[in-house]
Amino acid sequence: MTLISIGRLSDETGTKIPTIRYYESIGLLPEPPRTASNRRLYDPHAVARLRFIRHARDLGFEIEAIRDFLGLMDHPGGPCHHAHGLVRQHLEAIDAKIAQLQAMRHAIERVSPNCPYNRVEQCPAIEVLSDHALCPDGCP
Amino acid sequence: MTLISIGRLSDETGTKIPTIRYYESIGLLPEPPRTASNRRLYDPHAVARLRFIRHARDLGFEIEAIRDFLGLMDHPGGPCHHAHGLVRQHLEAIDAKIAQLQAMRHAIERVSPNCPYNRVEQCPAIEVLSDHALCPDGCP
DNA sequence: GCTACAATCTCCAGCGACTAGAGGATCAAG
DNA sequence: CTTGATCCTCTAGTCGCTGGAGATTGTAGC
Ligand SMILES: [Zn+2]
Ligand SMILES: [Zn+2]
Ligand SMILES: [Zn+2]
Ligand SMILES: [Zn+2]
């Protein structure tokens, strides 16, 4: 029964106020009741929902995936294999991104750290950026 | 002396035409000369410049960093330590991102792959997203 | 020359996921 | 009663493109 203001919700979940209103505008958070003077009032259920959203976002899930999760959670008795699918998909996306970053790392690392010229002309750091042929295998 | 059209430039660099015009609009590519009927004409210098931009973007450099690189390259006789600084900075950013993704990976991996309930209620995949306390150390 | 059709032009709008600001109303404390 | 914090709505900006509308121009076949 303890209803809180948007500022309080912001503090409790570490979510900026405009972001909360944004989530409401895209339908991730339901429109909350208002005071007589039109201010939003949130109940503990909304707090939990927003905490879920923020944590999933922090873990890199996209809004649409979160929308799916929330849809599932609205039917607690239903099956959960779709949730597992979403998680697995996301893990695969993360792995792909890590692999790509590591390939980029290797390509850039190739930039000779000891540059013998100290001039833009012939600087290996710039050359390796200019010429894809100098890149190692994994370069995107 | 071989001047090419924007479509040709697009093909040779693997850059979409709107992207080329976009780069021009933000000043990454200079305004090229035009035909009598107002079509852009590019020389080999522009091709090289665009190739550089694309490769650096593929390696994850931001537009502003690329703008810096290009500024340096316009003075080939100048010193290059700023270029090395940009590269080092970018490497550090990549490392940070990799570390964060791996932390996320671990947090999500914690999601028990064998779910004994098969119902949204009590599904560990959803629980671990709901409750940050279930996360391992590195979770963002 | 005429007719297709491809390529190009400019301008504008949209993506994802917020973030920031203007300008106004309302609340709580002194 | 006044001050300052909080809230409201609405609009526009971020980044790096991407796509479309509608107009014009270039090219090829007949
Ligand atoms: Zn150097
Ligand atoms: Zn490369
Ligand atoms: Zn499950
Ligand atoms: Zn966590």
mmCIF file with all atom_site columns, C-alpha atoms in Angstrom, chain B residues 2-140:
data_model
loop_
_atom_site.group_PDB
_atom_site.id
_atom_site.type_symbol
_atom_site.label_atom_id
_atom_site.label_alt_id
_atom_site.label_comp_id
_atom_site.label_asym_id
_atom_site.label_entity_id
_atom_site.label_seq_id
_atom_site.pdbx_PDB_ins_code
_atom_site.Cartn_x
_atom_site.Cartn_y
_atom_site.Cartn_z
_atom_site.occupancy
_atom_site.B_iso_or_equiv
_atom_site.pdbx_formal_charge
_atom_site.auth_seq_id
_atom_site.auth_comp_id
_atom_site.auth_asym_id
_atom_site.auth_atom_id
_atom_site.pdbx_PDB_model_num
ATOM 1   C CA . THR B 1 2   ? 40.150 8.606   -63.491 1.00 0.00 ? 2   THR B CA 1
ATOM 2   C CA . LEU B 1 3   ? 37.165 10.166  -61.849 1.00 0.00 ? 3   LEU B CA 1
ATOM 3   C CA . ILE B 1 4   ? 34.382 7.853   -60.747 1.00 0.00 ? 4   ILE B CA 1
ATOM 4   C CA . SER B 1 5   ? 30.741 8.198   -59.817 1.00 0.00 ? 5   SER B CA 1
ATOM 5   C CA . ILE B 1 6   ? 29.329 7.757   -56.351 1.00 0.00 ? 6   ILE B CA 1
ATOM 6   C CA . GLY B 1 7   ? 27.953 4.362   -57.328 1.00 0.00 ? 7   GLY B CA 1
ATOM 7   C CA . ARG B 1 8   ? 31.360 3.209   -58.404 1.00 0.00 ? 8   ARG B CA 1
ATOM 8   C CA . LEU B 1 9   ? 32.894 4.553   -55.204 1.00 0.00 ? 9   LEU B CA 1
ATOM 9   C CA . SER B 1 10  ? 30.220 2.701   -53.288 1.00 0.00 ? 10  SER B CA 1
ATOM 10  C CA . ASP B 1 11  ? 31.091 -0.555  -55.035 1.00 0.00 ? 11  ASP B CA 1
ATOM 11  C CA . GLU B 1 12  ? 34.830 -0.150  -54.661 1.00 0.00 ? 12  GLU B CA 1
ATOM 12  C CA . THR B 1 13  ? 34.720 0.565   -50.955 1.00 0.00 ? 13  THR B CA 1
ATOM 13  C CA . GLY B 1 14  ? 31.700 -1.429  -49.885 1.00 0.00 ? 14  GLY B CA 1
ATOM 14  C CA . THR B 1 15  ? 30.059 1.708   -48.556 1.00 0.00 ? 15  THR B CA 1
ATOM 15  C CA . LYS B 1 16  ? 26.415 2.465   -49.191 1.00 0.00 ? 16  LYS B CA 1
ATOM 16  C CA . ILE B 1 17  ? 25.697 5.595   -51.170 1.00 0.00 ? 17  ILE B CA 1
ATOM 17  C CA . PRO B 1 18  ? 23.710 7.336   -48.424 1.00 0.00 ? 18  PRO B CA 1
ATOM 18  C CA . THR B 1 19  ? 26.613 6.664   -46.080 1.00 0.00 ? 19  THR B CA 1
ATOM 19  C CA . ILE B 1 20  ? 29.033 8.367   -48.446 1.00 0.00 ? 20  ILE B CA 1
ATOM 20  C CA . ARG B 1 21  ? 26.775 11.397  -48.622 1.00 0.00 ? 21  ARG B CA 1
ATOM 21  C CA . TYR B 1 22  ? 26.463 11.285  -44.866 1.00 0.00 ? 22  TYR B CA 1
ATOM 22  C CA . TYR B 1 23  ? 30.230 11.355  -44.446 1.00 0.00 ? 23  TYR B CA 1
ATOM 23  C CA . GLU B 1 24  ? 30.345 14.329  -46.736 1.00 0.00 ? 24  GLU B CA 1
ATOM 24  C CA . SER B 1 25  ? 27.619 16.062  -44.769 1.00 0.00 ? 25  SER B CA 1
ATOM 25  C CA . ILE B 1 26  ? 29.564 15.743  -41.525 1.00 0.00 ? 26  ILE B CA 1
ATOM 26  C CA . GLY B 1 27  ? 32.784 16.831  -43.141 1.00 0.00 ? 27  GLY B CA 1
ATOM 27  C CA . LEU B 1 28  ? 34.651 13.522  -43.086 1.00 0.00 ? 28  LEU B CA 1
ATOM 28  C CA . LEU B 1 29  ? 34.824 13.506  -46.853 1.00 0.00 ? 29  LEU B CA 1
ATOM 29  C CA . PRO B 1 30  ? 35.374 16.814  -48.647 1.00 0.00 ? 30  PRO B CA 1
ATOM 30  C CA . GLU B 1 31  ? 32.788 18.041  -51.087 1.00 0.00 ? 31  GLU B CA 1
ATOM 31  C CA . PRO B 1 32  ? 33.807 16.530  -54.392 1.00 0.00 ? 32  PRO B CA 1
ATOM 32  C CA . PRO B 1 33  ? 33.649 18.316  -57.734 1.00 0.00 ? 33  PRO B CA 1
ATOM 33  C CA . ARG B 1 34  ? 30.518 17.759  -59.786 1.00 0.00 ? 34  ARG B CA 1
ATOM 34  C CA . THR B 1 35  ? 29.612 17.153  -63.362 1.00 0.00 ? 35  THR B CA 1
ATOM 35  C CA . ALA B 1 36  ? 27.704 19.769  -65.306 1.00 0.00 ? 36  ALA B CA 1
ATOM 36  C CA . SER B 1 37  ? 24.569 17.950  -64.222 1.00 0.00 ? 37  SER B CA 1
ATOM 37  C CA . ASN B 1 38  ? 25.481 18.096  -60.566 1.00 0.00 ? 38  ASN B CA 1
ATOM 38  C CA . ARG B 1 39  ? 26.720 14.551  -60.003 1.00 0.00 ? 39  ARG B CA 1
ATOM 39  C CA . ARG B 1 40  ? 29.610 13.878  -57.678 1.00 0.00 ? 40  ARG B CA 1
ATOM 40  C CA . LEU B 1 41  ? 32.966 12.872  -59.107 1.00 0.00 ? 41  LEU B CA 1
ATOM 41  C CA . TYR B 1 42  ? 35.594 11.161  -56.998 1.00 0.00 ? 42  TYR B CA 1
ATOM 42  C CA . ASP B 1 43  ? 39.311 10.823  -57.587 1.00 0.00 ? 43  ASP B CA 1
ATOM 43  C CA . PRO B 1 44  ? 41.601 8.060   -56.267 1.00 0.00 ? 44  PRO B CA 1
ATOM 44  C CA . HIS B 1 45  ? 42.483 10.199  -53.284 1.00 0.00 ? 45  HIS B CA 1
ATOM 45  C CA . ALA B 1 46  ? 38.858 10.191  -52.187 1.00 0.00 ? 46  ALA B CA 1
ATOM 46  C CA . VAL B 1 47  ? 38.727 6.425   -52.649 1.00 0.00 ? 47  VAL B CA 1
ATOM 47  C CA . ALA B 1 48  ? 41.704 5.968   -50.346 1.00 0.00 ? 48  ALA B CA 1
ATOM 48  C CA . ARG B 1 49  ? 40.259 8.329   -47.789 1.00 0.00 ? 49  ARG B CA 1
ATOM 49  C CA . LEU B 1 50  ? 36.936 6.508   -47.727 1.00 0.00 ? 50  LEU B CA 1
ATOM 50  C CA . ARG B 1 51  ? 38.666 3.165   -47.493 1.00 0.00 ? 51  ARG B CA 1
ATOM 51  C CA . PHE B 1 52  ? 40.568 4.422   -44.492 1.00 0.00 ? 52  PHE B CA 1
ATOM 52  C CA . ILE B 1 53  ? 37.366 5.625   -42.871 1.00 0.00 ? 53  ILE B CA 1
ATOM 53  C CA . ARG B 1 54  ? 35.598 2.328   -43.443 1.00 0.00 ? 54  ARG B CA 1
ATOM 54  C CA . HIS B 1 55  ? 38.438 0.236   -42.154 1.00 0.00 ? 55  HIS B CA 1
ATOM 55  C CA . ALA B 1 56  ? 38.795 2.326   -39.016 1.00 0.00 ? 56  ALA B CA 1
ATOM 56  C CA . ARG B 1 57  ? 35.024 2.122   -38.482 1.00 0.00 ? 57  ARG B CA 1
ATOM 57  C CA . ASP B 1 58  ? 35.158 -1.637  -38.936 1.00 0.00 ? 58  ASP B CA 1
ATOM 58  C CA . LEU B 1 59  ? 37.775 -1.694  -36.223 1.00 0.00 ? 59  LEU B CA 1
ATOM 59  C CA . GLY B 1 60  ? 35.381 0.174   -33.995 1.00 0.00 ? 60  GLY B CA 1
ATOM 60  C CA . PHE B 1 61  ? 36.893 3.637   -34.005 1.00 0.00 ? 61  PHE B CA 1
ATOM 61  C CA . GLU B 1 62  ? 34.409 6.422   -33.529 1.00 0.00 ? 62  GLU B CA 1
ATOM 62  C CA . ILE B 1 63  ? 33.843 9.072   -36.117 1.00 0.00 ? 63  ILE B CA 1
ATOM 63  C CA . GLU B 1 64  ? 35.525 11.727  -33.995 1.00 0.00 ? 64  GLU B CA 1
ATOM 64  C CA . ALA B 1 65  ? 38.639 9.594   -33.579 1.00 0.00 ? 65  ALA B CA 1
ATOM 65  C CA . ILE B 1 66  ? 38.708 9.074   -37.323 1.00 0.00 ? 66  ILE B CA 1
ATOM 66  C CA . ARG B 1 67  ? 38.351 12.789  -37.817 1.00 0.00 ? 67  ARG B CA 1
ATOM 67  C CA . ASP B 1 68  ? 41.434 13.211  -35.641 1.00 0.00 ? 68  ASP B CA 1
ATOM 68  C CA . PHE B 1 69  ? 43.359 10.611  -37.629 1.00 0.00 ? 69  PHE B CA 1
ATOM 69  C CA . LEU B 1 70  ? 42.442 12.286  -40.878 1.00 0.00 ? 70  LEU B CA 1
ATOM 70  C CA . GLY B 1 71  ? 43.504 15.642  -39.491 1.00 0.00 ? 71  GLY B CA 1
ATOM 71  C CA . LEU B 1 72  ? 46.881 14.170  -38.629 1.00 0.00 ? 72  LEU B CA 1
ATOM 72  C CA . MET B 1 73  ? 47.204 12.608  -42.030 1.00 0.00 ? 73  MET B CA 1
ATOM 73  C CA . ASP B 1 74  ? 46.677 15.969  -43.632 1.00 0.00 ? 74  ASP B CA 1
ATOM 74  C CA . HIS B 1 75  ? 50.049 16.960  -42.136 1.00 0.00 ? 75  HIS B CA 1
ATOM 75  C CA . PRO B 1 76  ? 52.248 13.991  -42.930 1.00 0.00 ? 76  PRO B CA 1
ATOM 76  C CA . GLY B 1 77  ? 55.376 15.690  -41.636 1.00 0.00 ? 77  GLY B CA 1
ATOM 77  C CA . GLY B 1 78  ? 53.968 16.279  -38.158 1.00 0.00 ? 78  GLY B CA 1
ATOM 78  C CA . PRO B 1 79  ? 54.503 14.096  -35.114 1.00 0.00 ? 79  PRO B CA 1
ATOM 79  C CA . CYS B 1 80  ? 52.373 11.014  -34.651 1.00 0.00 ? 80  CYS B CA 1
ATOM 80  C CA . HIS B 1 81  ? 52.208 10.482  -30.920 1.00 0.00 ? 81  HIS B CA 1
ATOM 81  C CA . HIS B 1 82  ? 48.621 11.686  -30.836 1.00 0.00 ? 82  HIS B CA 1
ATOM 82  C CA . ALA B 1 83  ? 47.761 8.863   -33.222 1.00 0.00 ? 83  ALA B CA 1
ATOM 83  C CA . HIS B 1 84  ? 49.361 6.378   -30.862 1.00 0.00 ? 84  HIS B CA 1
ATOM 84  C CA . GLY B 1 85  ? 47.366 7.886   -28.033 1.00 0.00 ? 85  GLY B CA 1
ATOM 85  C CA . LEU B 1 86  ? 44.122 7.434   -29.935 1.00 0.00 ? 86  LEU B CA 1
ATOM 86  C CA . VAL B 1 87  ? 44.960 3.830   -30.674 1.00 0.00 ? 87  VAL B CA 1
ATOM 87  C CA . ARG B 1 88  ? 45.938 3.083   -27.094 1.00 0.00 ? 88  ARG B CA 1
ATOM 88  C CA . GLN B 1 89  ? 42.763 4.720   -25.835 1.00 0.00 ? 89  GLN B CA 1
ATOM 89  C CA . HIS B 1 90  ? 40.711 2.641   -28.194 1.00 0.00 ? 90  HIS B CA 1
ATOM 90  C CA . LEU B 1 91  ? 42.450 -0.542  -27.141 1.00 0.00 ? 91  LEU B CA 1
ATOM 91  C CA . GLU B 1 92  ? 41.657 0.237   -23.536 1.00 0.00 ? 92  GLU B CA 1
ATOM 92  C CA . ALA B 1 93  ? 38.021 0.847   -24.422 1.00 0.00 ? 93  ALA B CA 1
ATOM 93  C CA . ILE B 1 94  ? 37.904 -2.487  -26.216 1.00 0.00 ? 94  ILE B CA 1
ATOM 94  C CA . ASP B 1 95  ? 39.438 -4.268  -23.256 1.00 0.00 ? 95  ASP B CA 1
ATOM 95  C CA . ALA B 1 96  ? 36.915 -2.701  -20.942 1.00 0.00 ? 96  ALA B CA 1
ATOM 96  C CA . LYS B 1 97  ? 34.093 -3.766  -23.205 1.00 0.00 ? 97  LYS B CA 1
ATOM 97  C CA . ILE B 1 98  ? 35.393 -7.314  -23.441 1.00 0.00 ? 98  ILE B CA 1
ATOM 98  C CA . ALA B 1 99  ? 35.689 -7.501  -19.677 1.00 0.00 ? 99  ALA B CA 1
ATOM 99  C CA . GLN B 1 100 ? 32.164 -6.212  -19.256 1.00 0.00 ? 100 GLN B CA 1
ATOM 100 C CA . LEU B 1 101 ? 30.764 -8.674  -21.765 1.00 0.00 ? 101 LEU B CA 1
ATOM 101 C CA . GLN B 1 102 ? 32.534 -11.518 -20.052 1.00 0.00 ? 102 GLN B CA 1
ATOM 102 C CA . ALA B 1 103 ? 31.141 -10.444 -16.708 1.00 0.00 ? 103 ALA B CA 1
ATOM 103 C CA . MET B 1 104 ? 27.693 -10.347 -18.286 1.00 0.00 ? 104 MET B CA 1
ATOM 104 C CA . ARG B 1 105 ? 28.311 -13.747 -19.779 1.00 0.00 ? 105 ARG B CA 1
ATOM 105 C CA . HIS B 1 106 ? 29.142 -15.183 -16.402 1.00 0.00 ? 106 HIS B CA 1
ATOM 106 C CA . ALA B 1 107 ? 26.143 -13.579 -14.801 1.00 0.00 ? 107 ALA B CA 1
ATOM 107 C CA . ILE B 1 108 ? 23.828 -14.986 -17.443 1.00 0.00 ? 108 ILE B CA 1
ATOM 108 C CA . GLU B 1 109 ? 25.546 -18.339 -17.611 1.00 0.00 ? 109 GLU B CA 1
ATOM 109 C CA . ARG B 1 110 ? 24.603 -18.727 -14.000 1.00 0.00 ? 110 ARG B CA 1
ATOM 110 C CA . VAL B 1 111 ? 21.111 -19.200 -15.315 1.00 0.00 ? 111 VAL B CA 1
ATOM 111 C CA . SER B 1 112 ? 20.704 -22.851 -14.662 1.00 0.00 ? 112 SER B CA 1
ATOM 112 C CA . PRO B 1 113 ? 20.525 -24.621 -17.998 1.00 0.00 ? 113 PRO B CA 1
ATOM 113 C CA . ASN B 1 114 ? 18.544 -27.494 -16.537 1.00 0.00 ? 114 ASN B CA 1
ATOM 114 C CA . CYS B 1 115 ? 15.326 -25.994 -15.395 1.00 0.00 ? 115 CYS B CA 1
ATOM 115 C CA . PRO B 1 116 ? 13.401 -28.524 -13.303 1.00 0.00 ? 116 PRO B CA 1
ATOM 116 C CA . TYR B 1 117 ? 10.098 -26.716 -13.371 1.00 0.00 ? 117 TYR B CA 1
ATOM 117 C CA . ASN B 1 118 ? 9.438  -25.832 -16.966 1.00 0.00 ? 118 ASN B CA 1
ATOM 118 C CA . ARG B 1 119 ? 7.101  -23.160 -15.830 1.00 0.00 ? 119 ARG B CA 1
ATOM 119 C CA . VAL B 1 120 ? 7.645  -19.419 -15.685 1.00 0.00 ? 120 VAL B CA 1
ATOM 120 C CA . GLU B 1 121 ? 7.022  -19.587 -11.990 1.00 0.00 ? 121 GLU B CA 1
ATOM 121 C CA . GLN B 1 122 ? 10.310 -20.412 -10.310 1.00 0.00 ? 122 GLN B CA 1
ATOM 122 C CA . CYS B 1 123 ? 12.158 -20.704 -13.613 1.00 0.00 ? 123 CYS B CA 1
ATOM 123 C CA . PRO B 1 124 ? 15.757 -19.980 -12.692 1.00 0.00 ? 124 PRO B CA 1
ATOM 124 C CA . ALA B 1 125 ? 16.395 -18.229 -15.999 1.00 0.00 ? 125 ALA B CA 1
ATOM 125 C CA . ILE B 1 126 ? 13.904 -15.576 -15.062 1.00 0.00 ? 126 ILE B CA 1
ATOM 126 C CA . GLU B 1 127 ? 14.825 -15.496 -11.419 1.00 0.00 ? 127 GLU B CA 1
ATOM 127 C CA . VAL B 1 128 ? 18.436 -14.681 -12.107 1.00 0.00 ? 128 VAL B CA 1
ATOM 128 C CA . LEU B 1 129 ? 17.320 -11.761 -14.234 1.00 0.00 ? 129 LEU B CA 1
ATOM 129 C CA . SER B 1 130 ? 14.988 -10.541 -11.544 1.00 0.00 ? 130 SER B CA 1
ATOM 130 C CA . ASP B 1 131 ? 17.377 -10.622 -8.660  1.00 0.00 ? 131 ASP B CA 1
ATOM 131 C CA . HIS B 1 132 ? 20.761 -9.035  -8.847  1.00 0.00 ? 132 HIS B CA 1
ATOM 132 C CA . ALA B 1 133 ? 21.697 -10.737 -5.599  1.00 0.00 ? 133 ALA B CA 1
ATOM 133 C CA . LEU B 1 134 ? 21.875 -14.035 -7.449  1.00 0.00 ? 134 LEU B CA 1
ATOM 134 C CA . CYS B 1 135 ? 24.568 -12.635 -9.711  1.00 0.00 ? 135 CYS B CA 1
ATOM 135 C CA . PRO B 1 136 ? 28.241 -13.472 -9.390  1.00 0.00 ? 136 PRO B CA 1
ATOM 136 C CA . ASP B 1 137 ? 30.839 -10.848 -8.576  1.00 0.00 ? 137 ASP B CA 1
ATOM 137 C CA . GLY B 1 138 ? 31.519 -9.108  -11.848 1.00 0.00 ? 138 GLY B CA 1
ATOM 138 C CA . CYS B 1 139 ? 27.918 -8.312  -12.713 1.00 0.00 ? 139 CYS B CA 1
ATOM 139 C CA . PRO B 1 140 ? 27.519 -4.742  -13.853 1.00 0.00 ? 140 PRO B CA 1
#
